[in-house]
Amino acid sequence: MNNKKVRLKFIYVYLFSWVFFSVSGFAKDYFNTESGNFFNLSLHSEVGQTDNFLFTNQHEQQTSFITLSPSIALQTQFDNQLFNLEFESEHIKFQDFSKDDHTNYTLAPRYQFKIAANKAFFIKTTIANIYENRGTGLTLGKANLLTKGDKRESSDFSVGYMYGSQTSVAKLTAELGQFTHQYNTRRDQTYLLDQQKRYANISFDYLLSGQSYLATNIAFENITFEHNNVLNKKKYTALAGMKWQTTEISQLALLLGYQQIKFAQTAFHDDDGFKWRFDWQWHPIYSTKVVISTERDFQEANRLSNSYRIVDNFDIKLTSRLSDLFNATAIVGTKREKIIYQQGKEKEHFLYSQFTVQYQRNEWLSFYLKYQYQDLDASEIMLDYQRNSISIGFDVTL
């Protein structure tokens, strides 16, 4: 890649990184713990066009698409018991690639039993079925070798204990669980990526003064690949830091620590390194909110070849209320991956951004215009791509 292109990308990321964002660590709660009963039904529909359907760096093909996404959220409370259920589905059809039409869904039932006002046991379950678009995941740079994308499914089950409330001096969460994942297509090849992960997490926050908490997190994962033992490993994580809620308009969490993976066999060398997790929410005025998050993690292989990944994520989101009827959201995210193979390594740098302008017609109906941009800059040049899409849609909430 020439210097001019590098400079342009740097300027693009720098300018927009101050006005975009995606996912906040503060929102990563176990499940809704507010009391009460509710039932919410929503419908999302979108029509748009993309200029590079197969995520290629040459001979790009454009197509139109339509998306229909219903979702349900309900909660029932019985004295000291709380049951929560969320279901989301997404149906997508393409004008010129009918074989790639697909449906995704996620089902997440959760249960909580309160022993006292600040003590509770919980059970979490999540079942997901996801279609992997051609040109992404296992087919990155190889979209034309298949006539349709891969399908994968996952399940996650855990039990845990929570102590403390939002205003407690001490807060503790302990969780034990099992996660499974497999591809349901091209089983003669993808069976090698069937994985099962047993995990344990303990988080403890202690109030030092005012709104400042000492925060710690310890996690252990035992990851096994039934048909590919060379990837079996154990992962250890230890983080410590601070959480601040200095005012109602600002929340901050910074945890630093260490992460290590130990392989069961000698095909890969054990690896370790510095780990961080940073989240910041800033709400300077009623109409504007900024959220920033960044994290480093060891992650599993997303290639058929034996490998694992070191992933750095950085995300920013800006939401602004332009008037009583119009809202605007700007998002940018970057992900740097170092993919470690038995005989070498590769690097991939993903960039993602999204602009949305929404018109709130009334309490239950809104319309929006959305633009998305995706970019991959990889050490293997043939994997590079750029992708633009624009769409209009509506949201109905009952």
mmCIF file of C-alpha atoms in Angstrom:
data_model
loop_
_atom_site.group_PDB
_atom_site.id
_atom_site.type_symbol
_atom_site.label_atom_id
_atom_site.label_comp_id
_atom_site.label_asym_id
_atom_site.label_seq_id
_atom_site.Cartn_x
_atom_site.Cartn_y
_atom_site.Cartn_z
ATOM 1 C CA MET A 1 0.000 0.000 0.000
ATOM 2 C CA ASN A 2 1.462 3.398 -0.986
ATOM 3 C CA ASN A 3 2.127 6.202 1.500
ATOM 4 C CA LYS A 4 -0.664 8.398 0.160
ATOM 5 C CA LYS A 5 -3.261 5.692 0.847
ATOM 6 C CA VAL A 6 -1.870 5.120 4.346
ATOM 7 C CA ARG A 7 -2.068 8.851 5.128
ATOM 8 C CA LEU A 8 -5.637 9.087 3.844
ATOM 9 C CA LYS A 9 -6.722 6.135 6.009
ATOM 10 C CA PHE A 10 -5.004 7.607 9.050
ATOM 11 C CA ILE A 11 -6.740 10.951 8.569
ATOM 12 C CA TYR A 12 -10.082 9.191 8.079
ATOM 13 C CA VAL A 13 -9.766 7.196 11.300
ATOM 14 C CA TYR A 14 -8.442 10.139 13.308
ATOM 15 C CA LEU A 15 -11.180 12.562 12.315
ATOM 16 C CA PHE A 16 -14.073 10.233 12.780
ATOM 17 C CA SER A 17 -12.757 8.465 15.871
ATOM 18 C CA TRP A 18 -13.783 11.534 17.844
ATOM 19 C CA VAL A 19 -17.377 11.381 16.676
ATOM 20 C CA PHE A 20 -18.279 7.706 16.373
ATOM 21 C CA PHE A 21 -18.753 4.593 18.452
ATOM 22 C CA SER A 22 -20.301 1.169 18.673
ATOM 23 C CA VAL A 23 -20.538 -0.960 21.810
ATOM 24 C CA SER A 24 -20.243 0.149 25.421
ATOM 25 C CA GLY A 25 -18.795 -2.062 28.126
ATOM 26 C CA PHE A 26 -21.150 -0.407 30.608
ATOM 27 C CA ALA A 27 -24.077 -2.017 28.799
ATOM 28 C CA LYS A 28 -22.686 -5.531 29.224
ATOM 29 C CA ASP A 29 -24.956 -6.570 32.073
ATOM 30 C CA TYR A 30 -25.918 -10.178 32.694
ATOM 31 C CA PHE A 31 -29.545 -9.436 31.907
ATOM 32 C CA ASN A 32 -32.266 -6.989 32.812
ATOM 33 C CA THR A 33 -32.569 -6.925 36.589
ATOM 34 C CA GLU A 34 -35.201 -4.213 36.926
ATOM 35 C CA SER A 35 -38.369 -5.445 38.576
ATOM 36 C CA GLY A 36 -41.758 -5.542 36.891
ATOM 37 C CA ASN A 37 -43.586 -7.140 33.994
ATOM 38 C CA PHE A 38 -43.390 -6.025 30.387
ATOM 39 C CA PHE A 39 -43.890 -7.195 26.825
ATOM 40 C CA ASN A 40 -42.258 -5.399 23.881
ATOM 41 C CA LEU A 41 -42.695 -6.237 20.211
ATOM 42 C CA SER A 42 -40.686 -4.469 17.520
ATOM 43 C CA LEU A 43 -40.267 -4.700 13.760
ATOM 44 C CA HIS A 44 -37.344 -3.367 11.758
ATOM 45 C CA SER A 45 -37.345 -3.225 7.950
ATOM 46 C CA GLU A 46 -34.667 -1.938 5.597
ATOM 47 C CA VAL A 47 -34.139 -1.604 1.823
ATOM 48 C CA GLY A 48 -30.736 -0.735 0.387
ATOM 49 C CA GLN A 49 -27.876 -1.354 -1.998
ATOM 50 C CA THR A 50 -24.250 -2.414 -1.604
ATOM 51 C CA ASP A 51 -21.459 -1.892 -4.164
ATOM 52 C CA ASN A 52 -19.302 -4.933 -3.238
ATOM 53 C CA PHE A 53 -21.483 -7.864 -2.278
ATOM 54 C CA LEU A 54 -18.676 -10.463 -2.227
ATOM 55 C CA PHE A 55 -16.087 -8.374 -0.337
ATOM 56 C CA THR A 56 -13.538 -8.582 -3.181
ATOM 57 C CA ASN A 57 -10.747 -6.214 -4.224
ATOM 58 C CA GLN A 58 -11.533 -6.475 -7.936
ATOM 59 C CA HIS A 59 -14.526 -7.169 -10.208
ATOM 60 C CA GLU A 60 -16.865 -5.808 -7.530
ATOM 61 C CA GLN A 61 -20.551 -6.710 -7.885
ATOM 62 C CA GLN A 62 -23.379 -4.579 -6.566
ATOM 63 C CA THR A 63 -26.839 -5.695 -5.534
ATOM 64 C CA SER A 64 -29.949 -4.528 -3.729
ATOM 65 C CA PHE A 65 -31.248 -6.111 -0.524
ATOM 66 C CA ILE A 66 -34.239 -6.067 1.780
ATOM 67 C CA THR A 67 -34.203 -6.907 5.492
ATOM 68 C CA LEU A 68 -37.047 -7.762 7.853
ATOM 69 C CA SER A 69 -36.192 -8.125 11.556
ATOM 70 C CA PRO A 70 -38.880 -8.810 14.180
ATOM 71 C CA SER A 71 -37.956 -9.078 17.863
ATOM 72 C CA ILE A 72 -39.709 -9.840 21.144
ATOM 73 C CA ALA A 73 -38.732 -9.005 24.735
ATOM 74 C CA LEU A 74 -40.813 -10.045 27.718
ATOM 75 C CA GLN A 75 -40.361 -10.236 31.458
ATOM 76 C CA THR A 76 -42.454 -11.779 34.222
ATOM 77 C CA GLN A 77 -41.900 -11.298 37.942
ATOM 78 C CA PHE A 78 -43.200 -13.561 40.722
ATOM 79 C CA ASP A 79 -42.259 -12.268 44.172
ATOM 80 C CA ASN A 80 -38.510 -12.959 44.343
ATOM 81 C CA GLN A 81 -38.259 -14.623 40.899
ATOM 82 C CA LEU A 82 -37.629 -12.933 37.581
ATOM 83 C CA PHE A 83 -37.946 -14.521 34.118
ATOM 84 C CA ASN A 84 -36.700 -12.674 31.028
ATOM 85 C CA LEU A 85 -36.915 -13.788 27.388
ATOM 86 C CA GLU A 86 -35.518 -12.098 24.280
ATOM 87 C CA PHE A 87 -35.884 -13.312 20.707
ATOM 88 C CA GLU A 88 -34.472 -11.620 17.608
ATOM 89 C CA SER A 89 -34.545 -12.750 13.999
ATOM 90 C CA GLU A 90 -33.304 -11.270 10.740
ATOM 91 C CA HIS A 91 -34.520 -12.240 7.272
ATOM 92 C CA ILE A 92 -32.450 -10.946 4.325
ATOM 93 C CA LYS A 93 -33.136 -11.262 0.596
ATOM 94 C CA PHE A 94 -30.810 -10.151 -2.238
ATOM 95 C CA GLN A 95 -31.871 -9.097 -5.705
ATOM 96 C CA ASP A 96 -29.069 -10.790 -7.684
ATOM 97 C CA PHE A 97 -27.831 -13.471 -5.260
ATOM 98 C CA SER A 98 -30.903 -15.463 -4.249
ATOM 99 C CA LYS A 99 -28.814 -18.407 -2.991
ATOM 100 C CA ASP A 100 -27.449 -16.086 -0.311
ATOM 101 C CA ASP A 101 -30.912 -15.292 1.089
ATOM 102 C CA HIS A 102 -30.881 -16.295 4.739
ATOM 103 C CA THR A 103 -32.341 -16.017 8.228
ATOM 104 C CA ASN A 104 -30.457 -15.380 11.478
ATOM 105 C CA TYR A 105 -31.950 -15.753 14.933
ATOM 106 C CA THR A 106 -30.986 -15.439 18.603
ATOM 107 C CA LEU A 107 -32.993 -16.812 21.537
ATOM 108 C CA ALA A 108 -32.008 -15.774 25.073
ATOM 109 C CA PRO A 109 -34.040 -16.911 28.109
ATOM 110 C CA ARG A 110 -32.745 -15.850 31.542
ATOM 111 C CA TYR A 111 -33.883 -16.543 35.102
ATOM 112 C CA GLN A 112 -33.078 -14.874 38.413
ATOM 113 C CA PHE A 113 -33.917 -15.883 41.975
ATOM 114 C CA LYS A 114 -33.443 -13.200 44.628
ATOM 115 C CA ILE A 115 -32.394 -14.462 48.030
ATOM 116 C CA ALA A 116 -32.448 -10.911 49.406
ATOM 117 C CA ALA A 117 -32.581 -7.384 48.028
ATOM 118 C CA ASN A 118 -28.858 -7.490 47.175
ATOM 119 C CA LYS A 119 -28.293 -11.232 46.632
ATOM 120 C CA ALA A 120 -29.392 -13.356 43.696
ATOM 121 C CA PHE A 121 -28.712 -16.518 41.714
ATOM 122 C CA PHE A 122 -29.111 -16.413 37.941
ATOM 123 C CA ILE A 123 -29.241 -18.737 34.945
ATOM 124 C CA LYS A 124 -28.421 -17.550 31.410
ATOM 125 C CA THR A 125 -28.943 -19.323 28.097
ATOM 126 C CA THR A 126 -28.307 -18.062 24.580
ATOM 127 C CA ILE A 127 -28.885 -20.000 21.348
ATOM 128 C CA ALA A 128 -27.889 -18.429 18.034
ATOM 129 C CA ASN A 129 -27.934 -19.440 14.371
ATOM 130 C CA ILE A 130 -25.890 -17.161 12.092
ATOM 131 C CA TYR A 131 -25.272 -17.019 8.329
ATOM 132 C CA GLU A 132 -21.707 -16.042 7.415
ATOM 133 C CA ASN A 133 -21.695 -13.909 4.262
ATOM 134 C CA ARG A 134 -19.482 -15.047 1.412
ATOM 135 C CA GLY A 135 -16.206 -13.127 1.500
ATOM 136 C CA THR A 136 -16.142 -12.989 5.326
ATOM 137 C CA GLY A 137 -15.005 -15.403 8.014
ATOM 138 C CA LEU A 138 -13.852 -18.725 6.554
ATOM 139 C CA THR A 139 -14.335 -17.489 2.964
ATOM 140 C CA LEU A 140 -12.390 -14.218 3.279
ATOM 141 C CA GLY A 141 -10.858 -13.595 -0.153
ATOM 142 C CA LYS A 142 -12.489 -16.794 -1.497
ATOM 143 C CA ALA A 143 -16.119 -15.752 -2.005
ATOM 144 C CA ASN A 144 -16.220 -16.917 -5.637
ATOM 145 C CA LEU A 145 -15.290 -20.488 -4.691
ATOM 146 C CA LEU A 146 -18.739 -21.047 -3.118
ATOM 147 C CA THR A 147 -22.312 -20.522 -4.306
ATOM 148 C CA LYS A 148 -23.569 -19.598 -0.821
ATOM 149 C CA GLY A 149 -22.155 -18.735 2.590
ATOM 150 C CA ASP A 150 -21.553 -20.872 5.657
ATOM 151 C CA LYS A 151 -24.004 -21.354 8.518
ATOM 152 C CA ARG A 152 -22.897 -21.660 12.121
ATOM 153 C CA GLU A 153 -24.640 -22.185 15.419
ATOM 154 C CA SER A 154 -23.675 -21.570 19.027
ATOM 155 C CA SER A 155 -25.101 -22.118 22.489
ATOM 156 C CA ASP A 156 -24.103 -20.634 25.819
ATOM 157 C CA PHE A 157 -25.325 -21.775 29.236
ATOM 158 C CA SER A 158 -24.172 -20.431 32.589
ATOM 159 C CA VAL A 159 -25.174 -20.140 36.233
ATOM 160 C CA GLY A 160 -23.987 -17.520 38.660
ATOM 161 C CA TYR A 161 -24.332 -15.519 41.834
ATOM 162 C CA MET A 162 -24.584 -11.749 42.284
ATOM 163 C CA TYR A 163 -24.015 -9.830 45.485
ATOM 164 C CA GLY A 164 -24.554 -6.105 45.886
ATOM 165 C CA SER A 165 -26.531 -3.374 44.158
ATOM 166 C CA GLN A 166 -25.728 -0.255 42.184
ATOM 167 C CA THR A 167 -25.033 1.691 45.398
ATOM 168 C CA SER A 168 -23.327 -1.069 47.425
ATOM 169 C CA VAL A 169 -19.881 -0.666 48.949
ATOM 170 C CA ALA A 170 -18.930 -4.102 47.573
ATOM 171 C CA LYS A 171 -20.226 -5.863 44.458
ATOM 172 C CA LEU A 172 -19.431 -9.455 43.492
ATOM 173 C CA THR A 173 -20.396 -11.565 40.484
ATOM 174 C CA ALA A 174 -19.334 -15.190 40.010
ATOM 175 C CA GLU A 175 -20.275 -17.245 36.944
ATOM 176 C CA LEU A 176 -19.688 -20.786 35.617
ATOM 177 C CA GLY A 177 -20.675 -21.762 32.089
ATOM 178 C CA GLN A 178 -20.212 -23.710 28.883
ATOM 179 C CA PHE A 179 -20.122 -22.399 25.318
ATOM 180 C CA THR A 180 -20.281 -24.536 22.159
ATOM 181 C CA HIS A 181 -19.856 -23.513 18.538
ATOM 182 C CA GLN A 182 -19.848 -25.317 15.187
ATOM 183 C CA TYR A 183 -20.392 -24.776 11.467
ATOM 184 C CA ASN A 184 -23.294 -26.686 9.887
ATOM 185 C CA THR A 185 -22.101 -26.368 6.276
ATOM 186 C CA ARG A 186 -19.130 -27.956 4.453
ATOM 187 C CA ARG A 187 -18.770 -30.395 7.316
ATOM 188 C CA ASP A 188 -15.971 -32.302 5.562
ATOM 189 C CA GLN A 189 -13.776 -29.243 6.282
ATOM 190 C CA THR A 190 -15.448 -27.176 8.998
ATOM 191 C CA TYR A 191 -15.714 -30.031 11.526
ATOM 192 C CA LEU A 192 -12.145 -29.111 12.510
ATOM 193 C CA LEU A 193 -13.478 -25.908 14.109
ATOM 194 C CA ASP A 194 -16.080 -27.573 16.373
ATOM 195 C CA GLN A 195 -15.280 -26.168 19.802
ATOM 196 C CA GLN A 196 -16.432 -26.380 23.387
ATOM 197 C CA LYS A 197 -15.437 -23.891 26.053
ATOM 198 C CA ARG A 198 -15.932 -24.253 29.799
ATOM 199 C CA TYR A 199 -15.365 -21.021 31.671
ATOM 200 C CA ALA A 200 -15.408 -19.332 35.072
ATOM 201 C CA ASN A 201 -15.506 -15.574 35.778
ATOM 202 C CA ILE A 202 -15.252 -13.647 39.030
ATOM 203 C CA SER A 203 -15.655 -9.857 39.190
ATOM 204 C CA PHE A 204 -15.323 -7.824 42.380
ATOM 205 C CA ASP A 205 -15.757 -4.058 42.837
ATOM 206 C CA TYR A 206 -15.076 -2.247 46.103
ATOM 207 C CA LEU A 207 -15.988 1.359 46.875
ATOM 208 C CA LEU A 208 -12.901 3.364 47.862
ATOM 209 C CA SER A 209 -14.446 6.813 48.185
ATOM 210 C CA GLY A 210 -17.279 8.812 46.674
ATOM 211 C CA GLN A 211 -17.998 7.186 43.317
ATOM 212 C CA SER A 212 -14.590 5.497 42.842
ATOM 213 C CA TYR A 213 -14.454 1.693 42.818
ATOM 214 C CA LEU A 214 -11.469 -0.629 42.848
ATOM 215 C CA ALA A 215 -12.343 -3.193 40.154
ATOM 216 C CA THR A 216 -10.926 -6.682 39.632
ATOM 217 C CA ASN A 217 -11.741 -9.504 37.218
ATOM 218 C CA ILE A 218 -10.353 -13.044 37.027
ATOM 219 C CA ALA A 219 -11.348 -15.478 34.278
ATOM 220 C CA PHE A 220 -10.452 -19.022 33.228
ATOM 221 C CA GLU A 221 -11.373 -20.854 30.017
ATOM 222 C CA ASN A 222 -10.755 -24.467 29.039
ATOM 223 C CA ILE A 223 -11.151 -24.630 25.241
ATOM 224 C CA THR A 224 -11.300 -27.963 23.400
ATOM 225 C CA PHE A 225 -11.595 -28.868 19.715
ATOM 226 C CA GLU A 226 -12.905 -32.428 19.466
ATOM 227 C CA HIS A 227 -11.508 -33.052 15.964
ATOM 228 C CA ASN A 228 -8.458 -30.781 16.101
ATOM 229 C CA ASN A 229 -6.606 -31.351 19.368
ATOM 230 C CA VAL A 230 -3.686 -29.170 18.326
ATOM 231 C CA LEU A 231 -5.845 -26.127 19.169
ATOM 232 C CA ASN A 232 -6.837 -27.297 22.666
ATOM 233 C CA LYS A 233 -5.788 -24.703 25.208
ATOM 234 C CA LYS A 234 -6.396 -23.079 28.573
ATOM 235 C CA LYS A 235 -6.740 -19.300 28.869
ATOM 236 C CA TYR A 236 -6.116 -17.275 32.036
ATOM 237 C CA THR A 237 -6.998 -13.604 32.488
ATOM 238 C CA ALA A 238 -6.428 -11.254 35.422
ATOM 239 C CA LEU A 239 -7.430 -7.573 35.366
ATOM 240 C CA ALA A 240 -7.380 -4.817 37.978
ATOM 241 C CA GLY A 241 -8.195 -1.153 37.784
ATOM 242 C CA MET A 242 -10.671 1.564 38.628
ATOM 243 C CA LYS A 243 -14.264 2.470 37.857
ATOM 244 C CA TRP A 244 -15.419 6.039 38.310
ATOM 245 C CA GLN A 245 -18.785 7.694 38.111
ATOM 246 C CA THR A 246 -17.633 11.177 38.932
ATOM 247 C CA THR A 247 -20.925 12.814 37.895
ATOM 248 C CA GLU A 248 -24.196 11.776 36.317
ATOM 249 C CA ILE A 249 -22.796 12.769 32.928
ATOM 250 C CA SER A 250 -19.567 10.751 33.041
ATOM 251 C CA GLN A 251 -18.670 7.113 33.729
ATOM 252 C CA LEU A 252 -15.219 5.615 33.267
ATOM 253 C CA ALA A 253 -13.681 2.154 33.682
ATOM 254 C CA LEU A 254 -10.029 1.288 33.139
ATOM 255 C CA LEU A 255 -8.687 -2.212 33.836
ATOM 256 C CA LEU A 256 -5.163 -3.402 33.071
ATOM 257 C CA GLY A 257 -3.728 -6.855 33.430
ATOM 258 C CA TYR A 258 -2.287 -10.014 31.992
ATOM 259 C CA GLN A 259 -3.536 -12.812 29.764
ATOM 260 C CA GLN A 260 -1.989 -16.196 29.041
ATOM 261 C CA ILE A 261 -2.831 -19.183 26.866
ATOM 262 C CA LYS A 262 -1.325 -22.635 27.395
ATOM 263 C CA PHE A 263 -1.663 -25.223 24.621
ATOM 264 C CA ALA A 264 -2.186 -28.894 25.406
ATOM 265 C CA GLN A 265 0.231 -29.877 22.618
ATOM 266 C CA THR A 266 3.511 -28.408 21.373
ATOM 267 C CA ALA A 267 2.418 -27.405 17.849
ATOM 268 C CA PHE A 268 2.002 -23.825 19.150
ATOM 269 C CA HIS A 269 4.124 -22.115 21.758
ATOM 270 C CA ASP A 270 2.347 -20.886 24.875
ATOM 271 C CA ASP A 271 1.604 -17.180 24.586
ATOM 272 C CA ASP A 272 0.999 -14.328 27.009
ATOM 273 C CA GLY A 273 0.755 -10.579 26.967
ATOM 274 C CA PHE A 274 -0.572 -7.305 28.262
ATOM 275 C CA LYS A 275 -4.374 -6.992 28.353
ATOM 276 C CA TRP A 276 -6.583 -3.968 28.823
ATOM 277 C CA ARG A 277 -10.224 -2.969 28.921
ATOM 278 C CA PHE A 278 -11.326 0.678 28.739
ATOM 279 C CA ASP A 279 -14.876 2.081 28.660
ATOM 280 C CA TRP A 280 -16.005 5.676 28.863
ATOM 281 C CA GLN A 281 -19.480 7.202 28.672
ATOM 282 C CA TRP A 282 -19.799 10.953 28.438
ATOM 283 C CA HIS A 283 -23.138 12.742 28.406
ATOM 284 C CA PRO A 284 -22.149 16.438 28.432
ATOM 285 C CA ILE A 285 -25.578 17.763 27.495
ATOM 286 C CA TYR A 286 -29.054 16.266 27.286
ATOM 287 C CA SER A 287 -28.940 15.953 23.494
ATOM 288 C CA THR A 288 -25.472 14.421 23.076
ATOM 289 C CA LYS A 289 -23.840 11.191 24.251
ATOM 290 C CA VAL A 290 -20.367 9.789 23.510
ATOM 291 C CA VAL A 291 -19.240 6.222 24.276
ATOM 292 C CA ILE A 292 -15.681 4.916 23.829
ATOM 293 C CA SER A 293 -14.393 1.369 24.308
ATOM 294 C CA THR A 294 -11.166 -0.516 23.606
ATOM 295 C CA GLU A 295 -9.910 -3.983 24.543
ATOM 296 C CA ARG A 296 -7.230 -6.572 23.723
ATOM 297 C CA ASP A 297 -7.981 -10.309 23.744
ATOM 298 C CA PHE A 298 -6.774 -13.716 22.561
ATOM 299 C CA GLN A 299 -9.463 -15.194 20.287
ATOM 300 C CA GLU A 300 -10.128 -18.468 18.512
ATOM 301 C CA ALA A 301 -9.259 -19.396 14.935
ATOM 302 C CA ASN A 302 -11.485 -18.071 12.136
ATOM 303 C CA ARG A 303 -9.610 -19.985 9.436
ATOM 304 C CA LEU A 304 -9.639 -23.648 8.466
ATOM 305 C CA SER A 305 -5.855 -23.687 8.950
ATOM 306 C CA ASN A 306 -4.624 -24.172 12.512
ATOM 307 C CA SER A 307 -4.293 -20.744 14.125
ATOM 308 C CA TYR A 308 -5.338 -18.361 16.896
ATOM 309 C CA ARG A 309 -5.670 -14.565 16.985
ATOM 310 C CA ILE A 310 -4.560 -11.555 19.005
ATOM 311 C CA VAL A 311 -7.302 -8.948 18.557
ATOM 312 C CA ASP A 312 -7.322 -5.239 19.464
ATOM 313 C CA ASN A 313 -10.715 -3.500 19.247
ATOM 314 C CA PHE A 314 -11.370 0.241 19.342
ATOM 315 C CA ASP A 315 -14.880 1.708 19.017
ATOM 316 C CA ILE A 316 -16.542 5.106 19.311
ATOM 317 C CA LYS A 317 -20.209 6.123 19.119
ATOM 318 C CA LEU A 318 -21.730 9.587 19.042
ATOM 319 C CA THR A 319 -25.482 10.088 19.410
ATOM 320 C CA SER A 320 -27.011 13.527 19.033
ATOM 321 C CA ARG A 321 -30.586 14.738 19.260
ATOM 322 C CA LEU A 322 -30.844 17.372 16.525
ATOM 323 C CA SER A 323 -34.432 18.351 17.355
ATOM 324 C CA ASP A 324 -37.608 16.900 18.825
ATOM 325 C CA LEU A 325 -38.054 14.847 15.640
ATOM 326 C CA PHE A 326 -34.535 14.147 14.323
ATOM 327 C CA ASN A 327 -31.656 12.129 15.823
ATOM 328 C CA ALA A 328 -28.228 11.417 14.347
ATOM 329 C CA THR A 329 -25.814 8.595 15.178
ATOM 330 C CA ALA A 330 -22.229 8.251 13.977
ATOM 331 C CA ILE A 331 -20.147 5.122 14.588
ATOM 332 C CA VAL A 332 -16.572 4.097 13.864
ATOM 333 C CA GLY A 333 -14.790 0.909 14.813
ATOM 334 C CA THR A 334 -11.368 -0.541 14.108
ATOM 335 C CA LYS A 335 -10.124 -4.065 14.712
ATOM 336 C CA ARG A 336 -6.493 -5.107 14.377
ATOM 337 C CA GLU A 337 -5.883 -8.849 14.208
ATOM 338 C CA LYS A 338 -2.612 -10.741 14.348
ATOM 339 C CA ILE A 339 -3.260 -14.303 13.159
ATOM 340 C CA ILE A 340 -0.707 -16.801 14.467
ATOM 341 C CA TYR A 341 -0.146 -19.951 12.374
ATOM 342 C CA GLN A 342 2.214 -22.819 13.117
ATOM 343 C CA GLN A 343 4.636 -21.590 10.466
ATOM 344 C CA GLY A 344 4.104 -17.826 10.471
ATOM 345 C CA LYS A 345 1.716 -14.951 11.083
ATOM 346 C CA GLU A 346 -0.496 -12.498 9.190
ATOM 347 C CA LYS A 347 -2.019 -9.111 10.024
ATOM 348 C CA GLU A 348 -5.453 -7.734 9.203
ATOM 349 C CA HIS A 349 -6.820 -4.260 9.957
ATOM 350 C CA PHE A 350 -10.587 -3.817 9.701
ATOM 351 C CA LEU A 351 -12.266 -0.406 9.628
ATOM 352 C CA TYR A 352 -16.005 0.092 9.981
ATOM 353 C CA SER A 353 -18.126 3.248 10.062
ATOM 354 C CA GLN A 354 -21.821 4.078 9.970
ATOM 355 C CA PHE A 355 -23.909 7.259 9.755
ATOM 356 C CA THR A 356 -27.624 7.244 10.576
ATOM 357 C CA VAL A 357 -30.208 10.032 10.547
ATOM 358 C CA GLN A 358 -33.535 9.102 12.160
ATOM 359 C CA TYR A 359 -36.921 10.792 11.969
ATOM 360 C CA GLN A 360 -39.121 9.977 14.974
ATOM 361 C CA ARG A 361 -42.654 10.155 13.590
ATOM 362 C CA ASN A 362 -44.257 9.320 16.956
ATOM 363 C CA GLU A 363 -43.668 7.109 19.995
ATOM 364 C CA TRP A 364 -43.948 3.837 18.076
ATOM 365 C CA LEU A 365 -42.810 4.677 14.499
ATOM 366 C CA SER A 366 -39.526 6.067 13.142
ATOM 367 C CA PHE A 367 -37.819 6.260 9.728
ATOM 368 C CA TYR A 368 -34.099 6.454 9.001
ATOM 369 C CA LEU A 369 -31.413 6.869 6.338
ATOM 370 C CA LYS A 370 -28.176 4.898 6.853
ATOM 371 C CA TYR A 371 -24.747 4.791 5.189
ATOM 372 C CA GLN A 372 -22.094 2.147 5.981
ATOM 373 C CA TYR A 373 -18.435 1.815 4.998
ATOM 374 C CA GLN A 374 -16.179 -1.228 5.518
ATOM 375 C CA ASP A 375 -12.501 -1.628 4.728
ATOM 376 C CA LEU A 376 -9.892 -4.369 5.153
ATOM 377 C CA ASP A 377 -6.149 -3.759 4.877
ATOM 378 C CA ALA A 378 -4.344 -7.119 5.161
ATOM 379 C CA SER A 379 -0.737 -8.269 4.912
ATOM 380 C CA GLU A 380 -1.997 -10.622 2.177
ATOM 381 C CA ILE A 381 -2.953 -7.985 -0.412
ATOM 382 C CA MET A 382 -5.472 -10.197 -2.218
ATOM 383 C CA LEU A 383 -7.703 -10.059 0.879
ATOM 384 C CA ASP A 384 -8.046 -6.247 0.810
ATOM 385 C CA TYR A 385 -11.488 -4.818 0.062
ATOM 386 C CA GLN A 386 -13.659 -1.737 0.415
ATOM 387 C CA ARG A 387 -17.443 -1.836 0.685
ATOM 388 C CA ASN A 388 -20.151 0.831 0.743
ATOM 389 C CA SER A 389 -23.871 0.467 1.321
ATOM 390 C CA ILE A 390 -26.772 2.862 1.685
ATOM 391 C CA SER A 391 -30.281 2.058 2.886
ATOM 392 C CA ILE A 392 -33.560 3.448 4.159
ATOM 393 C CA GLY A 393 -35.838 1.788 6.681
ATOM 394 C CA PHE A 394 -38.340 2.039 9.488
ATOM 395 C CA ASP A 395 -38.720 0.823 13.066
ATOM 396 C CA VAL A 396 -42.012 -0.024 14.758
ATOM 397 C CA THR A 397 -42.152 -0.603 18.522
ATOM 398 C CA LEU A 398 -45.291 -1.733 20.341
#
